[in-house]
JSON list of C-alpha atoms in Angstrom, two decimals:
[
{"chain": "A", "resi": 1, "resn": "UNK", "atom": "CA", "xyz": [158.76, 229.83, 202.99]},
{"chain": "A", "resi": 2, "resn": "UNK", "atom": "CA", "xyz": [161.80, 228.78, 205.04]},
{"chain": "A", "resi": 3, "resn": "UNK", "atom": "CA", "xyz": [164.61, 226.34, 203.58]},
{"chain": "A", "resi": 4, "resn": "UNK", "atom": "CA", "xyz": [165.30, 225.48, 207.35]},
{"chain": "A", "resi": 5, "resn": "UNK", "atom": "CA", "xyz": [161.52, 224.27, 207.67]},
{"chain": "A", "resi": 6, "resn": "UNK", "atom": "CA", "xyz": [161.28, 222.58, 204.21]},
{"chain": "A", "resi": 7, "resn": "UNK", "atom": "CA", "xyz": [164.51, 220.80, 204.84]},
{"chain": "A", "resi": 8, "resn": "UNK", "atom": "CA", "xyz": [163.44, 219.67, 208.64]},
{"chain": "A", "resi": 9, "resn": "UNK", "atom": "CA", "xyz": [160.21, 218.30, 207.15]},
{"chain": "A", "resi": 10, "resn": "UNK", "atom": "CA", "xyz": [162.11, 216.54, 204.47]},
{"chain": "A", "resi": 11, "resn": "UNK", "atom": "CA", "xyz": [164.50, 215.08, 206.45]},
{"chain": "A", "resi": 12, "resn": "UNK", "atom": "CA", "xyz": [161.78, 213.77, 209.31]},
{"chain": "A", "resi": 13, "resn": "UNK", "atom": "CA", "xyz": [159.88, 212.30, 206.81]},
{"chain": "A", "resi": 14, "resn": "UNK", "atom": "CA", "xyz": [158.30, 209.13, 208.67]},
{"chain": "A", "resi": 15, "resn": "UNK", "atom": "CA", "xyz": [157.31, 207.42, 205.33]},
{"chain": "A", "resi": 16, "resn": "UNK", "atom": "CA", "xyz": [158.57, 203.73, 205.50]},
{"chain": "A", "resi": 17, "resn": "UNK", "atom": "CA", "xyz": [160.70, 202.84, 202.70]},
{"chain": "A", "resi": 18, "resn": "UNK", "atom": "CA", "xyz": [160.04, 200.61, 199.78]},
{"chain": "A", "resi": 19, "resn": "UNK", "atom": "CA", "xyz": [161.44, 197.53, 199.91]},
{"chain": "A", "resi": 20, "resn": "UNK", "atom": "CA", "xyz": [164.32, 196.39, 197.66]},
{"chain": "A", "resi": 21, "resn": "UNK", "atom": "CA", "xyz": [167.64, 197.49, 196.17]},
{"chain": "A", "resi": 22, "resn": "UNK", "atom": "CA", "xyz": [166.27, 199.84, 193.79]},
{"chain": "A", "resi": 23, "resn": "UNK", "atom": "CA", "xyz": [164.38, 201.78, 197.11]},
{"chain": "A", "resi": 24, "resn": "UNK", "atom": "CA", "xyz": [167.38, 201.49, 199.00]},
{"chain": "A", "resi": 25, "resn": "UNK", "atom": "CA", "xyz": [169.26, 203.38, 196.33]},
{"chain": "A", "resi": 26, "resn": "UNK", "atom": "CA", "xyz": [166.91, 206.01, 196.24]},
{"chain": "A", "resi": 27, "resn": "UNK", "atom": "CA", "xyz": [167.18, 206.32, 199.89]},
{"chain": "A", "resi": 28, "resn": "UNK", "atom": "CA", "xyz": [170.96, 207.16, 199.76]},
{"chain": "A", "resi": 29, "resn": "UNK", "atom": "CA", "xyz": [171.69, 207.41, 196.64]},
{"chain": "A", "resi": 30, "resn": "UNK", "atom": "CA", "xyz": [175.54, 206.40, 195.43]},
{"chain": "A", "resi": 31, "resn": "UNK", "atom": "CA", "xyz": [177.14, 209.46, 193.58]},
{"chain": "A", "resi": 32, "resn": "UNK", "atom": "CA", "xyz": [177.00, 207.88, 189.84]},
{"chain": "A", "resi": 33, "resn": "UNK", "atom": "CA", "xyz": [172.84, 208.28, 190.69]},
{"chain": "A", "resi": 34, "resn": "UNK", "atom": "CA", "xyz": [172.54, 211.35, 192.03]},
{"chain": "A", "resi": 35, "resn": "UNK", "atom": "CA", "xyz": [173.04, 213.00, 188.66]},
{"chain": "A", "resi": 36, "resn": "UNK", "atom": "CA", "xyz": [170.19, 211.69, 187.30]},
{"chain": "A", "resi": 37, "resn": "UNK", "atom": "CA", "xyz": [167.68, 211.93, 189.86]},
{"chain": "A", "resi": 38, "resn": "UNK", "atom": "CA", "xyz": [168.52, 215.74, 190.38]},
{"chain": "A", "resi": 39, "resn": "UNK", "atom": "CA", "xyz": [167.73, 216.33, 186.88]},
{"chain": "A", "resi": 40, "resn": "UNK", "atom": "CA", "xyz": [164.64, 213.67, 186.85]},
{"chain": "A", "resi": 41, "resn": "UNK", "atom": "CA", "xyz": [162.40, 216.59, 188.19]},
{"chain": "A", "resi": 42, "resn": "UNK", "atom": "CA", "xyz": [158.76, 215.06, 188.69]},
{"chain": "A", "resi": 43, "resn": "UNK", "atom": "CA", "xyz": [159.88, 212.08, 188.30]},
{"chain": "A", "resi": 44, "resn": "UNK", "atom": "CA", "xyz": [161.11, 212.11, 191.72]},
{"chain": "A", "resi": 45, "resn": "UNK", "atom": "CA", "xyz": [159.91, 212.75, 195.01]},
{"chain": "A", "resi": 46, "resn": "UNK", "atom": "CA", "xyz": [161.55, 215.90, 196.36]},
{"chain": "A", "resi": 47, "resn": "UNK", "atom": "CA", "xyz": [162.98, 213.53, 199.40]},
{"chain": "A", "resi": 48, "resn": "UNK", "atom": "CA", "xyz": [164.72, 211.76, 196.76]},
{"chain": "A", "resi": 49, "resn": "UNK", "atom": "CA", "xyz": [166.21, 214.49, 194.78]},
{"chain": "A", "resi": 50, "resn": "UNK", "atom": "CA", "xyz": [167.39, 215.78, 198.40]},
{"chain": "A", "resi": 51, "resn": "UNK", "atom": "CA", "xyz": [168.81, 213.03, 199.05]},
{"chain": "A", "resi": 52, "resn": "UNK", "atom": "CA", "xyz": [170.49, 212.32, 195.79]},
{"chain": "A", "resi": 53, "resn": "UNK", "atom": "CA", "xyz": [172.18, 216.22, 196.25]},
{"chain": "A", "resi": 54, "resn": "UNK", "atom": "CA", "xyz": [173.47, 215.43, 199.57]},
{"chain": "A", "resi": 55, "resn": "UNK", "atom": "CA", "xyz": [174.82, 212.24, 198.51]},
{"chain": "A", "resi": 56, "resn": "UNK", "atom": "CA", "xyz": [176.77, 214.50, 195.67]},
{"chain": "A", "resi": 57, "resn": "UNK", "atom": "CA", "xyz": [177.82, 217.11, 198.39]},
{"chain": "A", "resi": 58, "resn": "UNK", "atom": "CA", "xyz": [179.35, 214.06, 200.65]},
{"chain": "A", "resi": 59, "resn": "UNK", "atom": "CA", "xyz": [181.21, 213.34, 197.75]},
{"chain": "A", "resi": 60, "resn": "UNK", "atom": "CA", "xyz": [182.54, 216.35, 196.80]},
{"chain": "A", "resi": 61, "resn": "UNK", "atom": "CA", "xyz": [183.41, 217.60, 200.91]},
{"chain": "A", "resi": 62, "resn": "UNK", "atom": "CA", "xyz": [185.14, 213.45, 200.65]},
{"chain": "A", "resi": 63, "resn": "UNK", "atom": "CA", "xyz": [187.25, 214.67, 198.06]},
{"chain": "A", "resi": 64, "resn": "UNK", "atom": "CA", "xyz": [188.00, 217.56, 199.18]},
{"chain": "A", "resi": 65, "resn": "UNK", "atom": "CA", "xyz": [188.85, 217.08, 203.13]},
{"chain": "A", "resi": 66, "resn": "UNK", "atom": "CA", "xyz": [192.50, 218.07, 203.68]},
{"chain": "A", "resi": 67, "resn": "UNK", "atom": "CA", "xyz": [192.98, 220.17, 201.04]},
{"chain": "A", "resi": 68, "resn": "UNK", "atom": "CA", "xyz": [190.33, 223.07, 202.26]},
{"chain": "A", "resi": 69, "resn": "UNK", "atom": "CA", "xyz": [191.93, 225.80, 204.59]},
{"chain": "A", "resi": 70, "resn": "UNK", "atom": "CA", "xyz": [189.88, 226.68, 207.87]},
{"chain": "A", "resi": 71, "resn": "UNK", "atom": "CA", "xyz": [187.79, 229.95, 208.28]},
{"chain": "A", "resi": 72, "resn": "UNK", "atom": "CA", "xyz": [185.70, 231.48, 210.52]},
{"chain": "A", "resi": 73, "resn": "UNK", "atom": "CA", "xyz": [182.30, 232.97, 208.78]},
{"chain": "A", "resi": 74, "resn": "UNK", "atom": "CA", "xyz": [180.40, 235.59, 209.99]},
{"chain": "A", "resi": 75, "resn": "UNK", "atom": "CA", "xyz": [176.80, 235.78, 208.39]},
{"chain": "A", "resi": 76, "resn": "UNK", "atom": "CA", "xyz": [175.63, 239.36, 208.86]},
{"chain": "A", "resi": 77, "resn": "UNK", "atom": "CA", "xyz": [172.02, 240.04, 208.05]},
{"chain": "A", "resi": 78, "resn": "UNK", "atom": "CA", "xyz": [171.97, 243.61, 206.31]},
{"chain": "A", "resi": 79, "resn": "UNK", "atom": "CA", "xyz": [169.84, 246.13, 208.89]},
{"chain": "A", "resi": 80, "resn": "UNK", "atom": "CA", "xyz": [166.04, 247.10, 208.58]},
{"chain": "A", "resi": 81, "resn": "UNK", "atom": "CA", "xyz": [165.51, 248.24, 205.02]},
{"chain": "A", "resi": 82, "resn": "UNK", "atom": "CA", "xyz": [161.86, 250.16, 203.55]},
{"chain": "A", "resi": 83, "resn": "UNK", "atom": "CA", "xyz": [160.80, 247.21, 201.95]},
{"chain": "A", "resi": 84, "resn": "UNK", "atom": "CA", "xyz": [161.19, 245.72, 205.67]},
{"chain": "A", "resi": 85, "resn": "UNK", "atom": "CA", "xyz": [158.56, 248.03, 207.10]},
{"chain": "A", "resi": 86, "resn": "UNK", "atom": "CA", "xyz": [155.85, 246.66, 204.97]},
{"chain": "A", "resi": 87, "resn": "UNK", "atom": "CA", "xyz": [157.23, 242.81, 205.14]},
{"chain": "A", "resi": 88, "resn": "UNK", "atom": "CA", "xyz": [153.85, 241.71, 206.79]},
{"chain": "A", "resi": 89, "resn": "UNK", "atom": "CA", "xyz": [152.05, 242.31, 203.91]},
{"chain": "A", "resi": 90, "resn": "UNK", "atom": "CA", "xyz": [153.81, 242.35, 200.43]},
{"chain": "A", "resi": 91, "resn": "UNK", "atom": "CA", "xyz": [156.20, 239.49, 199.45]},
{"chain": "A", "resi": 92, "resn": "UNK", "atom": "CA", "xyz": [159.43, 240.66, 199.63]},
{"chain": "A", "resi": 93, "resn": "UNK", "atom": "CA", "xyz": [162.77, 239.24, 197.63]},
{"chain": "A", "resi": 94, "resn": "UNK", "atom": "CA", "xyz": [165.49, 240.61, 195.82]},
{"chain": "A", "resi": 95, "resn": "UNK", "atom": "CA", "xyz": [164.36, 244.36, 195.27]},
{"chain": "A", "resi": 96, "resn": "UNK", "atom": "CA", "xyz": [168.35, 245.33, 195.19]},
{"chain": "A", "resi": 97, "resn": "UNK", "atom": "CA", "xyz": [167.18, 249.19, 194.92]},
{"chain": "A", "resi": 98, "resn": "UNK", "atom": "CA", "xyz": [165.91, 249.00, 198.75]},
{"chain": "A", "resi": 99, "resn": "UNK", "atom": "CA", "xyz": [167.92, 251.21, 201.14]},
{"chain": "A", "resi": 100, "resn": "UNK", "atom": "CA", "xyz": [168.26, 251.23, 204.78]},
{"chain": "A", "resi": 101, "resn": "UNK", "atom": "CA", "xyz": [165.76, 252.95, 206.92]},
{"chain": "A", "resi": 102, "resn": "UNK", "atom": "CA", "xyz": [166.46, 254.93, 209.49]},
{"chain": "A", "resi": 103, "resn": "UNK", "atom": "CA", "xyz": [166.18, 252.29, 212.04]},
{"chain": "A", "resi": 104, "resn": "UNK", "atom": "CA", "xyz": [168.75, 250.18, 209.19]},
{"chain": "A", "resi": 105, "resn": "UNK", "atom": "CA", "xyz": [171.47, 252.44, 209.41]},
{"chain": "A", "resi": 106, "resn": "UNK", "atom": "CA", "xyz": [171.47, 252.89, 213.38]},
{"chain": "A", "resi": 107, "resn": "UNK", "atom": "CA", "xyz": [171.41, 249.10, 213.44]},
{"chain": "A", "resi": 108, "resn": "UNK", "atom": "CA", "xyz": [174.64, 248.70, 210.99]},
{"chain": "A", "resi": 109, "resn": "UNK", "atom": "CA", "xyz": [176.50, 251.79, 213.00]},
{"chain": "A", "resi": 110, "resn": "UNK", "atom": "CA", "xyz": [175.85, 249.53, 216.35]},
{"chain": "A", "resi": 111, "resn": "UNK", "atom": "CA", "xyz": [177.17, 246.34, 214.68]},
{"chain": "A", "resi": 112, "resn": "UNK", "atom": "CA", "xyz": [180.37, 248.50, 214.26]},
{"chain": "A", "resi": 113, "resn": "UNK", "atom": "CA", "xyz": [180.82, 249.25, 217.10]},
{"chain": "A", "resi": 114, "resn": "UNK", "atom": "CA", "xyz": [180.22, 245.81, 218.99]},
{"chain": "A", "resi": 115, "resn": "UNK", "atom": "CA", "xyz": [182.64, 244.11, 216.72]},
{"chain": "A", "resi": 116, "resn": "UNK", "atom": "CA", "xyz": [185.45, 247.04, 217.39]},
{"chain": "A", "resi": 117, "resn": "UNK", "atom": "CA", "xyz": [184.49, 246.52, 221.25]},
{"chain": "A", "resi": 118, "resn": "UNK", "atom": "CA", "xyz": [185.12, 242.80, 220.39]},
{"chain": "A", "resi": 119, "resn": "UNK", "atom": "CA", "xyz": [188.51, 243.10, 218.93]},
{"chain": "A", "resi": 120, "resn": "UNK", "atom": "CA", "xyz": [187.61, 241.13, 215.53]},
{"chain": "A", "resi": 121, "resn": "UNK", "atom": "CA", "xyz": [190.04, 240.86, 212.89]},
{"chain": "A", "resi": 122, "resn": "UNK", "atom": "CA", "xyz": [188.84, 240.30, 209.39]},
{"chain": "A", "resi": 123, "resn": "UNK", "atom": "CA", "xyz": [190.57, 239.22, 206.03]},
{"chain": "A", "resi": 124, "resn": "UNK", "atom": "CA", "xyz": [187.86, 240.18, 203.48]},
{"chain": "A", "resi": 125, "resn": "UNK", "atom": "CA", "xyz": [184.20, 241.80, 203.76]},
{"chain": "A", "resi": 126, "resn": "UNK", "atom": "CA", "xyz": [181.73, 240.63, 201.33]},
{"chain": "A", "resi": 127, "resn": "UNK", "atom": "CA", "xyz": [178.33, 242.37, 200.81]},
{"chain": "A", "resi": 128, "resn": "UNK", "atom": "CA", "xyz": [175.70, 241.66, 197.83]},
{"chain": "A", "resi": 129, "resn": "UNK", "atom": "CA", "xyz": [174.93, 244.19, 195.05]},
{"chain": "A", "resi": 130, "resn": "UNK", "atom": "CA", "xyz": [171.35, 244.93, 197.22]},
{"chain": "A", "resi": 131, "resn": "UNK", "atom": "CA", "xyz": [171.67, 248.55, 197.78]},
{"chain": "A", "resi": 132, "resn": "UNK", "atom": "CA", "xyz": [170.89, 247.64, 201.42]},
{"chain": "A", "resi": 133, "resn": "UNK", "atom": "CA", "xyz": [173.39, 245.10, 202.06]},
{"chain": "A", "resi": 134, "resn": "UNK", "atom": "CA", "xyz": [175.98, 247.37, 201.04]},
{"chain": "A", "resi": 135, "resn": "UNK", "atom": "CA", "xyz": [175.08, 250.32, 203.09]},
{"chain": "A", "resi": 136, "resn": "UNK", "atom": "CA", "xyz": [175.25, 247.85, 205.80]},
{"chain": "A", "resi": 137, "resn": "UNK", "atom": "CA", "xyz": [178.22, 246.65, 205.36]},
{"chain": "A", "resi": 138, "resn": "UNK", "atom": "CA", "xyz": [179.87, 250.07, 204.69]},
{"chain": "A", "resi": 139, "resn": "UNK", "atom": "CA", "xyz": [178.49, 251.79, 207.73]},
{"chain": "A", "resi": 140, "resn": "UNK", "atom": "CA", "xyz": [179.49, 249.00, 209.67]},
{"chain": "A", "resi": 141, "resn": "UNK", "atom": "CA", "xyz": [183.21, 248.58, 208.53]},
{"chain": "A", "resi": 142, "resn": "UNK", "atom": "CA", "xyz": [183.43, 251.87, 209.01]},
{"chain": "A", "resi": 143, "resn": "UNK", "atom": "CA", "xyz": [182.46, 252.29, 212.62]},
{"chain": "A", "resi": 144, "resn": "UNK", "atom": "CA", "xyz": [184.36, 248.99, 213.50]},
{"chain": "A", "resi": 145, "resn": "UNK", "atom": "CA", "xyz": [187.71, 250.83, 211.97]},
{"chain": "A", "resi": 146, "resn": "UNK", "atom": "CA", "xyz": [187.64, 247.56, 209.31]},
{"chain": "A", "resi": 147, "resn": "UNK", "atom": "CA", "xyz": [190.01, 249.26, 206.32]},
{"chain": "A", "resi": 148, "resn": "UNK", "atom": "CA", "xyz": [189.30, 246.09, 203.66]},
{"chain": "A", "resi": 149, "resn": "UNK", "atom": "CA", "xyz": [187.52, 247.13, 200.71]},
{"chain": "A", "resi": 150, "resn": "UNK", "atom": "CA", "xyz": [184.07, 245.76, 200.42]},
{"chain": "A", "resi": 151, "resn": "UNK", "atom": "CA", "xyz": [183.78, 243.12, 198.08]},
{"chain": "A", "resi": 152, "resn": "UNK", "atom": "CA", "xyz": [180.81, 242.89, 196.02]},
{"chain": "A", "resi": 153, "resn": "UNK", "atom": "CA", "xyz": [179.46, 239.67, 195.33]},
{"chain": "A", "resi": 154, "resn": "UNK", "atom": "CA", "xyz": [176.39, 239.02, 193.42]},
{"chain": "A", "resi": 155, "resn": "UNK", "atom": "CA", "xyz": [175.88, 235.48, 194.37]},
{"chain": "A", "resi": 156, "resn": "UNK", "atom": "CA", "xyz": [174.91, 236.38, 198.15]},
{"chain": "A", "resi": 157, "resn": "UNK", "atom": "CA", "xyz": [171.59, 238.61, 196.93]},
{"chain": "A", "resi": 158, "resn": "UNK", "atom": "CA", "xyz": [168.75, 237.44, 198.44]},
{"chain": "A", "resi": 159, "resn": "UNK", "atom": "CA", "xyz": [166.90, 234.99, 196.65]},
{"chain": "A", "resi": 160, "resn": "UNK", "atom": "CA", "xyz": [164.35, 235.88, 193.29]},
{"chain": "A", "resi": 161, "resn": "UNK", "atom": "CA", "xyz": [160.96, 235.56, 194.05]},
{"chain": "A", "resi": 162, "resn": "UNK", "atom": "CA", "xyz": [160.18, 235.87, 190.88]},
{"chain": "A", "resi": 163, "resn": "UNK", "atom": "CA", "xyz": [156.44, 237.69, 189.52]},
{"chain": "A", "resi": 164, "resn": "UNK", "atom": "CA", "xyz": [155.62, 237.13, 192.96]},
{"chain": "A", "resi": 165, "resn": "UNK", "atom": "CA", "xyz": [157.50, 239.99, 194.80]},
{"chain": "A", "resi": 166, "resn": "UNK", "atom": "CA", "xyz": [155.50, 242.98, 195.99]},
{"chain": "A", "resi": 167, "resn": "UNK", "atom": "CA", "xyz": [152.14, 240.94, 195.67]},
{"chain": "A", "resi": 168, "resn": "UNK", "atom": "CA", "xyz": [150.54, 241.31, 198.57]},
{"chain": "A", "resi": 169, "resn": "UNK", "atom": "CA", "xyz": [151.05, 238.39, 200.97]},
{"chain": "A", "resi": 170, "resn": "UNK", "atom": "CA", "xyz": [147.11, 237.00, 201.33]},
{"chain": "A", "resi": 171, "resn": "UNK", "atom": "CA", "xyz": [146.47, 236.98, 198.02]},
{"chain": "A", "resi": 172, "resn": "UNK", "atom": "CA", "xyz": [150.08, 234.60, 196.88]},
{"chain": "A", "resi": 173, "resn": "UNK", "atom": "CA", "xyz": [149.32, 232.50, 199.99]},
{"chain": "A", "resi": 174, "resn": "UNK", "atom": "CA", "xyz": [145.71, 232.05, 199.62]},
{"chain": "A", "resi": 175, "resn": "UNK", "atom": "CA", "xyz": [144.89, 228.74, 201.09]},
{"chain": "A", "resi": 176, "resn": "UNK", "atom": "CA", "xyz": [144.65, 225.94, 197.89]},
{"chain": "A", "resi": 177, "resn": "UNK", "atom": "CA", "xyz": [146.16, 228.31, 195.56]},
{"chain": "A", "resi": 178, "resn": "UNK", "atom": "CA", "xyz": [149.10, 227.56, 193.30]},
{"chain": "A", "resi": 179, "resn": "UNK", "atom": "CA", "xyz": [151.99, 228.73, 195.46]},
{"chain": "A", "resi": 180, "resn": "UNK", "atom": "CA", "xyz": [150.87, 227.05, 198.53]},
{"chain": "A", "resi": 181, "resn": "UNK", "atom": "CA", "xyz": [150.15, 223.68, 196.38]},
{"chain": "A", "resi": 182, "resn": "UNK", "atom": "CA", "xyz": [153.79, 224.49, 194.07]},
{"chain": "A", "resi": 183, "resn": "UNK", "atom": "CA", "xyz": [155.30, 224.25, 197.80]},
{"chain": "A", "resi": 184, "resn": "UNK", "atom": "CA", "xyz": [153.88, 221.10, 198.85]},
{"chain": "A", "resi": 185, "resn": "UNK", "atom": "CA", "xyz": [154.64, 219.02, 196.05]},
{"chain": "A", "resi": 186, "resn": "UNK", "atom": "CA", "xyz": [158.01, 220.12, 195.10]},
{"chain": "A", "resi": 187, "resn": "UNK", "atom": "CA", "xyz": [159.43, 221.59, 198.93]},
{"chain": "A", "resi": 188, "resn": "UNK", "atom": "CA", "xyz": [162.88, 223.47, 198.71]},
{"chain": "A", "resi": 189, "resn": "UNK", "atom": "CA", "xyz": [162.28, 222.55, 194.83]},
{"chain": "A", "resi": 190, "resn": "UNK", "atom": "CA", "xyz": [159.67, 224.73, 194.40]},
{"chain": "A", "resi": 191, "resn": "UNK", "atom": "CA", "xyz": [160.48, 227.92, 191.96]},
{"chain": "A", "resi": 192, "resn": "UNK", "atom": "CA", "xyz": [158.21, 231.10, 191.89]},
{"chain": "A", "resi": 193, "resn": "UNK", "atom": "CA", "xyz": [156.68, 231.80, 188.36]},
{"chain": "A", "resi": 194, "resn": "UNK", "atom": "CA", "xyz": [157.87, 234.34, 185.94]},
{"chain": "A", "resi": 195, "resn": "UNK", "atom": "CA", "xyz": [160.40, 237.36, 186.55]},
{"chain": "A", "resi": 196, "resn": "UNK", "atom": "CA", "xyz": [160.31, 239.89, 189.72]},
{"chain": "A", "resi": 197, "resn": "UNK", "atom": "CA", "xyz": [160.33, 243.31, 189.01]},
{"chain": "A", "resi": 198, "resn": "UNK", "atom": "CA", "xyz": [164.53, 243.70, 189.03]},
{"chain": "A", "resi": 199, "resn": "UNK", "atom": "CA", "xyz": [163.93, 241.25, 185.96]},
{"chain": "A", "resi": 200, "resn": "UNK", "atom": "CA", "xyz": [165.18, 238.09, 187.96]},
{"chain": "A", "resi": 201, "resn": "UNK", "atom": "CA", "xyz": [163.76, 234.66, 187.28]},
{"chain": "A", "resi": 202, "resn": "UNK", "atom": "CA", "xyz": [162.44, 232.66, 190.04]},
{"chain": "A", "resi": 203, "resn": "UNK", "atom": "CA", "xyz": [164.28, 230.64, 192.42]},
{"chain": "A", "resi": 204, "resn": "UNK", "atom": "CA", "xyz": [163.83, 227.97, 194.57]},
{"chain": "A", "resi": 205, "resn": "UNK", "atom": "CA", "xyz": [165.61, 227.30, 197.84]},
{"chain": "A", "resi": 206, "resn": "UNK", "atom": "CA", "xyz": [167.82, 224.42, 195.70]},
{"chain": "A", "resi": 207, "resn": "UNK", "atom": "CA", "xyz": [168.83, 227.16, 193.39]},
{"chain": "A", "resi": 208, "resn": "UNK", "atom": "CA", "xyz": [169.73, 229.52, 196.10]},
{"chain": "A", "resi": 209, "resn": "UNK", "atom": "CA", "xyz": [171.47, 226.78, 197.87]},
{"chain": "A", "resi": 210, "resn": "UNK", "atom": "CA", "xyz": [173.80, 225.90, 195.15]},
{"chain": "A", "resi": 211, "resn": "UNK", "atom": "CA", "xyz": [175.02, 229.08, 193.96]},
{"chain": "A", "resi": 212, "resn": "UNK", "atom": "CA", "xyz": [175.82, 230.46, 197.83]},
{"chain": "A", "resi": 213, "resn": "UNK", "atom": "CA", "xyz": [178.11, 226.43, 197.85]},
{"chain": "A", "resi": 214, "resn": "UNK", "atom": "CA", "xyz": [179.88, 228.24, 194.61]},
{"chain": "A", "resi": 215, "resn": "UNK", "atom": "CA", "xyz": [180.73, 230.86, 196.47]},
{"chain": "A", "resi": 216, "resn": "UNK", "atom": "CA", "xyz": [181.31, 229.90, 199.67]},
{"chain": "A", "resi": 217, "resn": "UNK", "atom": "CA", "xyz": [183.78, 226.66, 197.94]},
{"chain": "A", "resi": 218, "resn": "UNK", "atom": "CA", "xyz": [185.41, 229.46, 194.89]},
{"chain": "A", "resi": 219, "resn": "UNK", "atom": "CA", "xyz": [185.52, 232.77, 197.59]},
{"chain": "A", "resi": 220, "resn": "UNK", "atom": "CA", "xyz": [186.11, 231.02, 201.33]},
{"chain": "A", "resi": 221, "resn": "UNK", "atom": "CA", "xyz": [187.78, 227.51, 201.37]},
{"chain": "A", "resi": 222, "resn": "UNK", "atom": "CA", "xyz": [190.13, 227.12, 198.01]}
]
């Protein structure tokens, strides 16, 4: 499921608000609530608990503004991998083991060599532990003439699907099963059951969300 598309039909919710001060706080919540409706769980909607971490996010960029530097990020999906070729069917995830196909590696050697054509100038590379993301991002450095060592970074693997991963796709998304009903009650909230086969808990898209803002506020901005 895709955060963009959970997120879109979170945010154009067309549910009228309750009146009242109390539903006008949990509309947009002030930071000393947002706390405590992010860790309320069922308590709360998921368009509350969404909007109660985006009230703590304005808070924290508040803070913040003027003392962040500016960069320029490029987000580089790694190329075609084997577990890619049978994405239709099985659920796919974190699988770190995965290489590059054939098609993969052709497709990170061509990234190369458009950014050299493009004259890009780079201060660090950063790449997951994913077998495949790496290869990418070597084969492409290398091609583009980038000399900075790749920096692995565990927090920018692909997010855990949890037991679900190489299931095959119609029988996790069976219509009125437990995934598809986990998604619609608890959206971007929603974490997969039990461990994937790289031993990973679950994840939902808030989890996944939160630990790329670590790195993206510890790595890119301070």
């Amino acid at each position: 499921y895709s955060s963009s598309v959970v997120r879109a039909t979170l945010r154009g919710s067309t549910r009228p608000p309750r009146p009242g001060v109390a539903s006008a706080l949990l509309a947009s919540p002030p930071w000393w609530l947002t706390r405590a409706l992010l860790a309320s769980g069922r308590l709360v909607s998921p368009q509350r608990r969404l909007a109660a971490w985006d009230a703590l996010q304005r808070r924290a960029d508040q803070r913040a503004r003027g003392s962040r530097r500016r960069v320029r990020v490029l987000l580089i999906r790694h190329g075609e991998s084997e577990a890619n070729l049978q994405a239709g069917q099985i659920v796919g995830g974190r699988d770190v083991a995965t290489p590059l196909s054939a098609t993969g590696e052709e497709q990170a050697r061509l990234l190369g060599e458009r950014l050299l054509r493009d004259g890009l100038r780079v201060d660090a590379v950063y790449a997951s532990h994913a077998v495949r993301a790496r290869k990418t991002a070597d084969i492409a450095c290398a091609a583009a003439a980038i000399r900075q060592r790749v920096r692995i970074e565990p927090r920018l693997v692909e997010f855990s699907q949890g037991s679900l991963e190489r299931r095959w796709r119609a029988e996790v998304y069976a219509a009125g099963g437990p995934v598809l009903r986990g998604i619609a009650a608890h959206s971007l909230f929603y974490r997969p059951p039990g461990r994937s086969p790289d031993g990973d808990l679950g994840e939902s898209q808030w989890d996944v969300e939160r630990r790329m803002r670590s790195f993206i506020e510890a790595e890119l901005l301070s």
